[in-house]
Short mmCIF file of N, CA and C in Angstrom, two decimals:
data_model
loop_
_atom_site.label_atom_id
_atom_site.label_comp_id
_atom_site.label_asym_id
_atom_site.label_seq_id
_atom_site.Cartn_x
_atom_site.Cartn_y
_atom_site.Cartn_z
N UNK A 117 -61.67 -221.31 -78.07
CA UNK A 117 -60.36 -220.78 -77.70
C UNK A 117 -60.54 -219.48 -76.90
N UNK A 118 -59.77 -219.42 -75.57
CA UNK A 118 -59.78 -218.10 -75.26
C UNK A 118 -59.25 -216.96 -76.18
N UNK A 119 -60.03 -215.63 -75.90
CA UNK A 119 -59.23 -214.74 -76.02
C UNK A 119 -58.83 -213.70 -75.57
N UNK A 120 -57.69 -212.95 -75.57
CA UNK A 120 -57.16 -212.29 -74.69
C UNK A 120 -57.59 -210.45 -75.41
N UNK A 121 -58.19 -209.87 -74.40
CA UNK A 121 -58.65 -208.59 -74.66
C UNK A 121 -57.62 -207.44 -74.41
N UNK A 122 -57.20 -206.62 -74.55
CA UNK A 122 -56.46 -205.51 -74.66
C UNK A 122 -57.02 -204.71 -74.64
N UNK A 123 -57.31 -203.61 -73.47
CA UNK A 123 -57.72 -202.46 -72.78
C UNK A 123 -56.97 -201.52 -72.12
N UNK A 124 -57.18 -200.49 -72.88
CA UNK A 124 -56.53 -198.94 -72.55
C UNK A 124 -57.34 -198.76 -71.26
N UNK A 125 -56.84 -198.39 -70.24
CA UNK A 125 -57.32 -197.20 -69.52
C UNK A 125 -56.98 -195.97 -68.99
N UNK A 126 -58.17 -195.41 -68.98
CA UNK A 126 -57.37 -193.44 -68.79
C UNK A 126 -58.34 -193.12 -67.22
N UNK A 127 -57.52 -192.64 -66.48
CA UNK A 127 -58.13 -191.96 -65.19
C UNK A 127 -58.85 -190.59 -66.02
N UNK A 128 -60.02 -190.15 -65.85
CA UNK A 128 -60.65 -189.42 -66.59
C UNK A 128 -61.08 -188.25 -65.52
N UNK A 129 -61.17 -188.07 -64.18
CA UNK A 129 -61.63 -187.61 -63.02
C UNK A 129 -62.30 -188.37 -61.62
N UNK A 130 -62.12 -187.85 -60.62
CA UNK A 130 -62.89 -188.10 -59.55
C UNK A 130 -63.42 -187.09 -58.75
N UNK A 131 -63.96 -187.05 -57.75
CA UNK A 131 -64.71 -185.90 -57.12
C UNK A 131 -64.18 -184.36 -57.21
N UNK A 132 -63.09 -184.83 -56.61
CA UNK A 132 -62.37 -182.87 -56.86
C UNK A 132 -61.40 -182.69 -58.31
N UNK A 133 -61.48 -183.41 -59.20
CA UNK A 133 -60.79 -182.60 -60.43
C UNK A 133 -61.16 -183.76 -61.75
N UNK A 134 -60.87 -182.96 -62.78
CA UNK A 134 -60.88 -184.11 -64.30
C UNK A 134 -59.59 -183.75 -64.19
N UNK A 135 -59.70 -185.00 -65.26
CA UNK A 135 -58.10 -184.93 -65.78
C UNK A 135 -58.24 -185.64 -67.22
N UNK A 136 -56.86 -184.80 -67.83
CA UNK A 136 -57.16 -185.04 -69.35
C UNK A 136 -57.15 -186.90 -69.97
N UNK A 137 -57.61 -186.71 -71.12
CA UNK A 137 -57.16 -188.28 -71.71
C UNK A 137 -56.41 -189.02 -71.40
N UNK A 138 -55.17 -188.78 -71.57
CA UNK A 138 -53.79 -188.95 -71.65
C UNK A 138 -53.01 -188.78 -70.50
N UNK A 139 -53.90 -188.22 -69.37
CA UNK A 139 -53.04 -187.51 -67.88
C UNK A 139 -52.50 -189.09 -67.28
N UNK A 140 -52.90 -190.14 -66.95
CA UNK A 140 -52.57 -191.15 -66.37
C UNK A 140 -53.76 -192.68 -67.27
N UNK A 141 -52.41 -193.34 -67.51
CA UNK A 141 -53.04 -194.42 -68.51
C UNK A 141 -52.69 -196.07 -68.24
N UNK A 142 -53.25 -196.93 -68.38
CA UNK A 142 -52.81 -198.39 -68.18
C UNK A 142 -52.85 -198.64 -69.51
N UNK A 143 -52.65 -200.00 -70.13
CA UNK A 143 -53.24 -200.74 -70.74
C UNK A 143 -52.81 -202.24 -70.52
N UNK A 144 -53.63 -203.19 -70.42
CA UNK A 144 -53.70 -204.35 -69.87
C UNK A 144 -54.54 -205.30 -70.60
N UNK A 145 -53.68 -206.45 -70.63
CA UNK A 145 -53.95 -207.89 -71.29
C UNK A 145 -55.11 -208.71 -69.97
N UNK A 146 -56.55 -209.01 -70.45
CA UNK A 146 -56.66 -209.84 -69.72
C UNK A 146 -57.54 -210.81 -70.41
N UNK A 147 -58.18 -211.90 -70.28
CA UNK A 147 -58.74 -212.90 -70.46
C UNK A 147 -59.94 -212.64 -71.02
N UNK A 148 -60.75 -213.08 -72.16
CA UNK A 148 -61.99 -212.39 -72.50
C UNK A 148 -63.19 -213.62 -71.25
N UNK A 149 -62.55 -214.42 -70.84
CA UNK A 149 -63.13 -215.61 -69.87
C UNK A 149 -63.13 -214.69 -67.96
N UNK A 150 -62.39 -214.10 -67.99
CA UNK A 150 -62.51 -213.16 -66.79
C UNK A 150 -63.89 -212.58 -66.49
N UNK A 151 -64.22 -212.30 -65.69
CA UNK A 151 -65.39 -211.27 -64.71
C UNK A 151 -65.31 -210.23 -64.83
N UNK A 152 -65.68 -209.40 -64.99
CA UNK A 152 -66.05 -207.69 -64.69
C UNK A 152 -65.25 -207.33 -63.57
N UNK A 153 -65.92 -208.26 -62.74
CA UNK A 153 -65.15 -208.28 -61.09
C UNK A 153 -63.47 -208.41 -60.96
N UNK A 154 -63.28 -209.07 -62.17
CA UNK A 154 -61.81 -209.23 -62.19
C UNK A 154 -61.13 -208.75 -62.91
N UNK A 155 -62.24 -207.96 -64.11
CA UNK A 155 -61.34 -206.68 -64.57
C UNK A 155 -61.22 -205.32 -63.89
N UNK A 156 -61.94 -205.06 -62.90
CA UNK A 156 -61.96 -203.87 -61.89
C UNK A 156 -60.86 -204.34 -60.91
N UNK A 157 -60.46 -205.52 -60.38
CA UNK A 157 -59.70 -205.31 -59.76
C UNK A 157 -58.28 -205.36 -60.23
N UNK A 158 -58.39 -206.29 -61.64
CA UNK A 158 -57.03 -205.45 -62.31
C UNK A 158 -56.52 -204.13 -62.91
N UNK A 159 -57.69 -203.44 -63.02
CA UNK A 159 -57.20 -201.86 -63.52
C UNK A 159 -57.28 -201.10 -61.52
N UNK A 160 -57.48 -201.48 -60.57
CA UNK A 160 -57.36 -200.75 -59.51
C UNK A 160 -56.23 -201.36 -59.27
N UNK A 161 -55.47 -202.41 -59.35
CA UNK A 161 -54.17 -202.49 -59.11
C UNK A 161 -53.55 -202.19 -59.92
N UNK A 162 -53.27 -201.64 -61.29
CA UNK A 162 -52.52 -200.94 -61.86
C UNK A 162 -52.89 -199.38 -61.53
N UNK A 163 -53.31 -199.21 -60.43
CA UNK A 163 -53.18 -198.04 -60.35
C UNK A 163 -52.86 -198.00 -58.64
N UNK A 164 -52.75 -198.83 -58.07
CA UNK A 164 -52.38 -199.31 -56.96
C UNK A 164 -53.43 -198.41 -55.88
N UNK A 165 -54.92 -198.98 -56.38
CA UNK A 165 -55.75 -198.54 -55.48
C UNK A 165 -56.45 -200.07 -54.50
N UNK A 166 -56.97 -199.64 -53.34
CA UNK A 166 -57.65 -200.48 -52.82
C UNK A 166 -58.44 -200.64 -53.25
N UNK A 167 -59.05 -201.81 -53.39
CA UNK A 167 -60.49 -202.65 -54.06
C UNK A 167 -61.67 -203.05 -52.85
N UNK A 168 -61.84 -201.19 -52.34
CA UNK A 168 -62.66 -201.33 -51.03
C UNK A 168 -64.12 -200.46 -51.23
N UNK A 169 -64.81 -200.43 -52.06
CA UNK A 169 -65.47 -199.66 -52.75
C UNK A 169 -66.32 -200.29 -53.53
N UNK A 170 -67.70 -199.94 -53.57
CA UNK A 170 -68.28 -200.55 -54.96
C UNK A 170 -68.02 -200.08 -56.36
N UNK A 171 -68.45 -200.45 -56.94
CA UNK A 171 -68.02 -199.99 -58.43
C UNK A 171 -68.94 -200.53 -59.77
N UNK A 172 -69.06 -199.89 -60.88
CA UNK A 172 -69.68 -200.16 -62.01
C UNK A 172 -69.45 -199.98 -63.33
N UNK A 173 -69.56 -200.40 -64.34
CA UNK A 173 -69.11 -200.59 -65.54
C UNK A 173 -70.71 -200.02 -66.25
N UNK A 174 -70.13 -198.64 -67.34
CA UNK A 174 -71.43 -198.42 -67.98
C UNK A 174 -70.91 -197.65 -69.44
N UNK A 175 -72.20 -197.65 -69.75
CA UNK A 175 -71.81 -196.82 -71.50
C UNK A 175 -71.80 -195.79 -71.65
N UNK A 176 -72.42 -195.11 -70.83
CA UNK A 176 -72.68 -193.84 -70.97
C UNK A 176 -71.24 -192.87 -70.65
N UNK A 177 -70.70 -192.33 -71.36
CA UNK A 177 -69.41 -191.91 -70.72
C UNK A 177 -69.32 -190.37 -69.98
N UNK A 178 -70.40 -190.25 -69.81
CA UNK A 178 -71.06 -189.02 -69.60
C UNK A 178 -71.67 -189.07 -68.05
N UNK A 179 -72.79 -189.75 -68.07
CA UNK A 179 -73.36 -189.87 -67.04
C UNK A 179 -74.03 -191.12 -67.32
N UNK A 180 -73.39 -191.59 -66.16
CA UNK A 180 -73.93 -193.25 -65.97
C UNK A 180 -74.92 -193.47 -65.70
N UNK A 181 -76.37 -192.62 -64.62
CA UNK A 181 -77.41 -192.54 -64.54
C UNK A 181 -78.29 -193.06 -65.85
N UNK A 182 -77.25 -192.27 -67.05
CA UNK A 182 -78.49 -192.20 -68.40
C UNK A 182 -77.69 -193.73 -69.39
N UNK A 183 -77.00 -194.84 -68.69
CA UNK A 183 -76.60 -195.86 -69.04
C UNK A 183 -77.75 -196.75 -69.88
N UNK A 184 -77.63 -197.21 -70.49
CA UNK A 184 -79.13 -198.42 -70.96
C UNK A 184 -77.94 -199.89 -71.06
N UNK A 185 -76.43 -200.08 -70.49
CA UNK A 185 -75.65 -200.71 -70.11
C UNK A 185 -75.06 -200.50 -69.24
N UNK A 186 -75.06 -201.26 -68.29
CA UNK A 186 -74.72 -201.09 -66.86
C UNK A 186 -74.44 -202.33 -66.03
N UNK A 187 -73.32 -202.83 -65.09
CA UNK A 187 -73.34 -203.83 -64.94
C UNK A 187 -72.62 -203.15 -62.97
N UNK A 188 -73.01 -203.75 -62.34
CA UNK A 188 -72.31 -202.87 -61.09
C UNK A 188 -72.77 -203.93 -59.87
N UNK A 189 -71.33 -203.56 -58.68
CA UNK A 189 -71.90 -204.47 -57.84
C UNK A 189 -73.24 -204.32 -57.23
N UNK A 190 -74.13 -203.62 -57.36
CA UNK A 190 -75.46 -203.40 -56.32
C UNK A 190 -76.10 -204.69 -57.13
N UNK A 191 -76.00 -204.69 -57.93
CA UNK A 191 -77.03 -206.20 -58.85
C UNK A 191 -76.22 -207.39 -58.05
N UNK A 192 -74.92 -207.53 -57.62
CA UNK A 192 -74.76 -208.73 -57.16
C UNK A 192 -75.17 -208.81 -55.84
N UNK A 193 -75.15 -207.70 -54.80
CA UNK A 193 -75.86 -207.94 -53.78
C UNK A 193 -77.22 -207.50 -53.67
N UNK A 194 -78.18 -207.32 -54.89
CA UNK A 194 -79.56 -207.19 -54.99
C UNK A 194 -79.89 -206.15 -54.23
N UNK A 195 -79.12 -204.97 -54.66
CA UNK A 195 -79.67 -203.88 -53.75
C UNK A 195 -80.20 -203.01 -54.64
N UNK A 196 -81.02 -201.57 -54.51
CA UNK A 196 -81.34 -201.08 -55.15
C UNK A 196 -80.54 -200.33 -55.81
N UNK A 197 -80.63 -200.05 -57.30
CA UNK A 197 -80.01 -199.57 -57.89
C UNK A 197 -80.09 -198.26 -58.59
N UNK A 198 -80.50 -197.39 -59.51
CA UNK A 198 -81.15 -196.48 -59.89
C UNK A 198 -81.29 -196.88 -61.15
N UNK A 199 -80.27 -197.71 -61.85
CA UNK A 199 -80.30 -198.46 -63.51
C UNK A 199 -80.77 -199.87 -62.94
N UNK A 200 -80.93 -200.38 -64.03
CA UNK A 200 -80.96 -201.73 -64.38
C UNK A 200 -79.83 -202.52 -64.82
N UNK A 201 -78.97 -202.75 -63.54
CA UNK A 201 -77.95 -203.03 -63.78
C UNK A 201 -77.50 -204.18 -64.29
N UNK A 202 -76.65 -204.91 -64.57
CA UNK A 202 -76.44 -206.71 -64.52
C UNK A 202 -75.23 -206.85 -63.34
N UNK A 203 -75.02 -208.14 -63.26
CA UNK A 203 -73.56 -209.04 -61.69
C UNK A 203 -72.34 -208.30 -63.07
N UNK A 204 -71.37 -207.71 -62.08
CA UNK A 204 -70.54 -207.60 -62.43
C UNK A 204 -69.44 -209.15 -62.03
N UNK A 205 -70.25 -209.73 -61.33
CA UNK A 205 -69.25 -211.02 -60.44
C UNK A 205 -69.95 -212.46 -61.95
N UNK A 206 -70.88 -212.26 -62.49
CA UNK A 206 -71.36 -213.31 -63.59
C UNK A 206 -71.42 -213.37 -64.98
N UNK A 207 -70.64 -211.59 -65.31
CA UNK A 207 -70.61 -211.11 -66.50
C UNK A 207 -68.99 -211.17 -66.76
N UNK A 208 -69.00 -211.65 -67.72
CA UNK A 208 -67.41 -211.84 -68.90
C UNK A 208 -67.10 -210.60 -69.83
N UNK A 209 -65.85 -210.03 -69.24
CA UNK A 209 -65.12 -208.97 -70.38
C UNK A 209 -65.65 -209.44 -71.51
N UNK A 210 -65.43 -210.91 -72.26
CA UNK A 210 -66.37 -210.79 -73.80
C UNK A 210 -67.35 -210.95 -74.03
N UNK A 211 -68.14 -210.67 -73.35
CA UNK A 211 -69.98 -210.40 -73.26
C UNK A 211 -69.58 -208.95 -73.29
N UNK A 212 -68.97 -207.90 -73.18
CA UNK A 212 -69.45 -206.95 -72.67
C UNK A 212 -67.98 -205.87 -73.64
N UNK A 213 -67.00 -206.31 -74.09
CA UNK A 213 -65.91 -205.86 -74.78
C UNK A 213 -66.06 -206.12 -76.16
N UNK A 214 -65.74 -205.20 -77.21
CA UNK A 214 -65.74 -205.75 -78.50
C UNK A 214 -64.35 -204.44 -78.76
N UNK A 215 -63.85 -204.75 -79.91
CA UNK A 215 -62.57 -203.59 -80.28
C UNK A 215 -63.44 -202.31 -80.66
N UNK A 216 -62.97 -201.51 -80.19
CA UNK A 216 -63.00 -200.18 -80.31
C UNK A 216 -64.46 -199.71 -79.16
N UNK A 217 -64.80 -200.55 -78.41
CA UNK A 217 -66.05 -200.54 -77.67
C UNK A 217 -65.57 -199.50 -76.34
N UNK A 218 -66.10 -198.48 -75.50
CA UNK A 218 -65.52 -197.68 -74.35
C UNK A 218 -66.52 -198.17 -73.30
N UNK A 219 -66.08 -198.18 -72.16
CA UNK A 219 -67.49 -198.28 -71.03
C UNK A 219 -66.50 -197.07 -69.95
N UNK A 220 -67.22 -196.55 -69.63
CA UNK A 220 -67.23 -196.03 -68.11
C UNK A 220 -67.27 -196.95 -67.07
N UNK A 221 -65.79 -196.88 -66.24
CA UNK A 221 -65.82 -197.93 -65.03
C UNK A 221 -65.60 -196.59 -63.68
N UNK A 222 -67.02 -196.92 -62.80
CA UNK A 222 -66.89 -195.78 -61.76
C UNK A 222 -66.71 -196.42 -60.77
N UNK A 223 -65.41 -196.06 -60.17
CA UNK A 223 -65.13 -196.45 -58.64
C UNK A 223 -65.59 -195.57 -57.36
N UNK A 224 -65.99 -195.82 -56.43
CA UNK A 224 -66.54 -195.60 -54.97
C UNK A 224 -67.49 -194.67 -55.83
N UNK A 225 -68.32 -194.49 -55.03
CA UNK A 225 -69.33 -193.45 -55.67
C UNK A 225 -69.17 -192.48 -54.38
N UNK A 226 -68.53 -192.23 -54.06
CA UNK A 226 -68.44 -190.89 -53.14
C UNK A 226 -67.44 -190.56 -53.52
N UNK A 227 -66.29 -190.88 -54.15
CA UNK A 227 -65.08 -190.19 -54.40
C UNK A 227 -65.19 -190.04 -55.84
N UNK A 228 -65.88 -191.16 -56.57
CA UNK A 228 -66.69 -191.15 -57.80
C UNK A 228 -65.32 -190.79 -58.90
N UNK A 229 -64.35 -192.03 -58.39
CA UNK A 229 -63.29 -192.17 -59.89
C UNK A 229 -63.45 -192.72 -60.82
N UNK A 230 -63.41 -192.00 -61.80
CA UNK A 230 -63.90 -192.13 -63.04
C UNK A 230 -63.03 -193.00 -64.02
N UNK A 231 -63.13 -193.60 -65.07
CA UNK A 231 -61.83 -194.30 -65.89
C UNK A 231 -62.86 -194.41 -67.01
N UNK A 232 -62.07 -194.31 -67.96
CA UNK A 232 -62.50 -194.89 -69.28
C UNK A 232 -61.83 -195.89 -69.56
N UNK A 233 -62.58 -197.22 -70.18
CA UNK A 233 -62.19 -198.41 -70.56
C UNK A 233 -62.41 -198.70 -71.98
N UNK A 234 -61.24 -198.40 -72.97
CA UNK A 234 -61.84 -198.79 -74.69
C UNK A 234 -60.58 -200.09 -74.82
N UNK A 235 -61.06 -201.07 -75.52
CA UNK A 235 -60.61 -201.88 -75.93
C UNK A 235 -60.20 -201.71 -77.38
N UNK A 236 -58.80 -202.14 -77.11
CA UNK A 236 -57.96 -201.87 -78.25
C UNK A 236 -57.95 -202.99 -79.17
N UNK A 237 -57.64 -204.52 -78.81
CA UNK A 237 -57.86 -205.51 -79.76
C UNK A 237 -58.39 -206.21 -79.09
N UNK A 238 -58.50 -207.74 -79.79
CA UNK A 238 -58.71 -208.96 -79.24
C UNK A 238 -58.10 -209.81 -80.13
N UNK A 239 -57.29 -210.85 -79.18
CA UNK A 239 -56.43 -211.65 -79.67
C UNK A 239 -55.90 -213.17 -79.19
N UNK A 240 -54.86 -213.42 -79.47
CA UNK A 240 -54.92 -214.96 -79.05
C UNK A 240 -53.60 -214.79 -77.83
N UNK A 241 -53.90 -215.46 -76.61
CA UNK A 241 -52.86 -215.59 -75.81
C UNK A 241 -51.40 -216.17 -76.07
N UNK A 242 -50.57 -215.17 -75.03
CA UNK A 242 -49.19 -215.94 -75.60
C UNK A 242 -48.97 -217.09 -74.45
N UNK A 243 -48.54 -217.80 -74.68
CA UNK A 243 -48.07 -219.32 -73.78
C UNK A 243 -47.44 -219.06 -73.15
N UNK A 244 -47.52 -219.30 -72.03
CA UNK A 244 -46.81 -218.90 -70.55
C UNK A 244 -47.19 -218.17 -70.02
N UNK A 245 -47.64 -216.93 -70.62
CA UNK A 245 -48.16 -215.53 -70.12
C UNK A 245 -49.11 -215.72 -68.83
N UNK A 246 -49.18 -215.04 -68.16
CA UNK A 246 -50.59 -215.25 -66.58
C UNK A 246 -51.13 -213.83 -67.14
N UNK A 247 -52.78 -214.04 -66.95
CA UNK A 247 -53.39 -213.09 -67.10
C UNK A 247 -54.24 -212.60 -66.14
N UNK A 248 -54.47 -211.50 -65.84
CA UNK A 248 -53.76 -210.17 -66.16
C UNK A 248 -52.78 -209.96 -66.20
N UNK A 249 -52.39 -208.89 -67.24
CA UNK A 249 -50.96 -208.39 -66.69
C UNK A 249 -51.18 -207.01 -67.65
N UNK A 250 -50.86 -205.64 -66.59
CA UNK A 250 -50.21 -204.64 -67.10
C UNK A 250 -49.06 -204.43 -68.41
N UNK A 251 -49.51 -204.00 -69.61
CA UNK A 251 -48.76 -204.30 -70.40
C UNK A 251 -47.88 -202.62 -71.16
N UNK A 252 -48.45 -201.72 -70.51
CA UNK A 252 -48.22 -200.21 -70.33
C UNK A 252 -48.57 -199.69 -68.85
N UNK A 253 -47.41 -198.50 -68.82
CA UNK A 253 -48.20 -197.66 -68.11
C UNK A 253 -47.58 -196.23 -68.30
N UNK A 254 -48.30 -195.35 -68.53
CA UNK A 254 -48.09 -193.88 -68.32
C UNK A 254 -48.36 -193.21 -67.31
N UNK A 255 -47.85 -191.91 -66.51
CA UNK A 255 -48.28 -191.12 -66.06
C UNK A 255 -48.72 -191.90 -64.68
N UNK A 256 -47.89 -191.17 -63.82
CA UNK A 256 -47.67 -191.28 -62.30
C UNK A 256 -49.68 -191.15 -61.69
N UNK A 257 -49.76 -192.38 -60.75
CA UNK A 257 -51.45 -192.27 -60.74
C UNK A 257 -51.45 -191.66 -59.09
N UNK A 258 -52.55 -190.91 -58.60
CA UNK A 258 -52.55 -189.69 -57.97
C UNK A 258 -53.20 -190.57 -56.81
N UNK A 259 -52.70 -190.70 -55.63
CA UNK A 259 -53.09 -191.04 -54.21
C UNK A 259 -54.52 -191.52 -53.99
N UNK A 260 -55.11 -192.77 -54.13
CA UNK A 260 -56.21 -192.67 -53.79
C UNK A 260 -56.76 -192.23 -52.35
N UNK A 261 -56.45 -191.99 -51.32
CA UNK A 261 -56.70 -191.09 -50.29
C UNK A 261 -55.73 -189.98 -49.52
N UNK A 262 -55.62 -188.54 -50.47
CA UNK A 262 -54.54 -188.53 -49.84
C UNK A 262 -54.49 -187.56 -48.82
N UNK A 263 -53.40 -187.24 -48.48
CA UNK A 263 -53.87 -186.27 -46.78
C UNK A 263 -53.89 -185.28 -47.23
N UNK A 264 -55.30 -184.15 -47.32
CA UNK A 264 -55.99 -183.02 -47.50
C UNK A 264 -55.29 -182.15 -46.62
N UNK A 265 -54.78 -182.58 -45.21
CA UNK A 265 -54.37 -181.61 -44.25
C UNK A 265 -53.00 -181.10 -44.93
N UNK A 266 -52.00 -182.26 -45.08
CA UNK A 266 -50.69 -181.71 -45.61
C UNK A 266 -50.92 -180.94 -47.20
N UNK A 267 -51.64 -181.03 -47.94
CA UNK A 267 -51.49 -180.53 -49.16
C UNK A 267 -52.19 -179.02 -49.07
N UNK A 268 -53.34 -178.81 -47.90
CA UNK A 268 -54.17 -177.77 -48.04
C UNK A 268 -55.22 -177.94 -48.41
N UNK A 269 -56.23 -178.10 -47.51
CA UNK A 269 -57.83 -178.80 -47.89
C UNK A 269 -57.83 -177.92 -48.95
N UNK A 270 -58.04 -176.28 -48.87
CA UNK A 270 -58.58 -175.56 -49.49
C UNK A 270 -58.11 -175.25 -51.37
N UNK A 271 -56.44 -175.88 -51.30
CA UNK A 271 -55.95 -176.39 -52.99
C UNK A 271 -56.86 -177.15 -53.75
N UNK A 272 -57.75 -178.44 -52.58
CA UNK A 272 -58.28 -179.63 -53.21
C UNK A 272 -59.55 -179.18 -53.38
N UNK A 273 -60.21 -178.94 -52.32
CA UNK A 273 -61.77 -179.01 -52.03
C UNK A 273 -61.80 -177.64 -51.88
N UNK A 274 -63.20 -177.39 -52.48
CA UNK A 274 -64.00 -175.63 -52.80
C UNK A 274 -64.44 -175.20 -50.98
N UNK A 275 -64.01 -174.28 -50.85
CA UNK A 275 -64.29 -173.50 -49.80
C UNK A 275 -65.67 -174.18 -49.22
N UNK A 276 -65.56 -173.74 -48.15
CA UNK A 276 -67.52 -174.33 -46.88
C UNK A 276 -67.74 -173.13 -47.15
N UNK A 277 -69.00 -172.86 -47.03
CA UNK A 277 -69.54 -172.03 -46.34
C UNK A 277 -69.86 -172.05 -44.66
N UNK A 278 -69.49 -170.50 -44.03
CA UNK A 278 -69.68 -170.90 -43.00
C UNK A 278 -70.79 -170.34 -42.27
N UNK A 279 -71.79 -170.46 -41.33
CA UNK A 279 -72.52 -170.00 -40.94
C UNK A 279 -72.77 -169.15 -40.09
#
């Protein structure tokens, strides 16, 4: 029988700022039969980001470098990696989800958005339901590219040095 996983997520930081626990949150029903691949692109559309970026799923919630779980696209296109990663495109949310389990999911690695992913239950699907589906959401989610010129590079990003 399938089952259907239930996952919190919290925007945790990206390149120019953290942000608290609780600052911007999903939580979402999806398939424990789903992809990695297809749980990244359902938490970037609940946050209504483009899915133009590589990305990775790890344990370490700290620093993913020091992961000993790691699953990210460079393993599906066999590129080098710095971990030992696994296919995020051949790996199943329930290979890799258990309740109360967190992974670090890092989007683009140059803008390097951060999310925490803990799974809240696991359970049995309701009939009719299509999965994914957004089943919360908190807290307004912050521009994934937004214009530095109108806001004031210097609000966002730390001063240059100039030469």
């Amino acid at each position: 029988m399938v089952e259907i996983f239930r996952l919190k997520v919290a925007l945790r930081g990206c390149m120019c700022e953290d942000f608290s626990a609780n600052y911007c949150t999903r939580a979402l029903d999806i398939s424990g039969n789903a992809s990695l691949e297809k749980l990244a692109e359902a938490i970037l559309d609940s946050y209504d980001f483009a899915m133009d970026h590589a990305f990775g799923f790890y344990n370490n919630l700290n620093n993913h470098y020091e992961s000993d779980e790691a699953y990210s696209l460079f393993a599906d296109f066999e590129m080098d990696d710095p971990i030992d990663s696994k296919s995020v495109k051949k790996t199943r949310v329930s290979s890799v989800f258990e309740k109360d389990k967190t992974m670090m999911f890092l989007f683009d690695y140059g803008d390097d958005w951060i999310f925490h992913v803990r799974c809240l239950s696991v359970g049995s699907p309701e009939k009719g339901r299509k999965y994914p589906v957004i089943v919360e959401s908190k807290g307004k989610a912050p521009e994934q590219y937004p214009d530095y010129e109108e806001e004031g590079i210097t609000k966002i990003m730390p001063k240059f040095v100039r030469w």
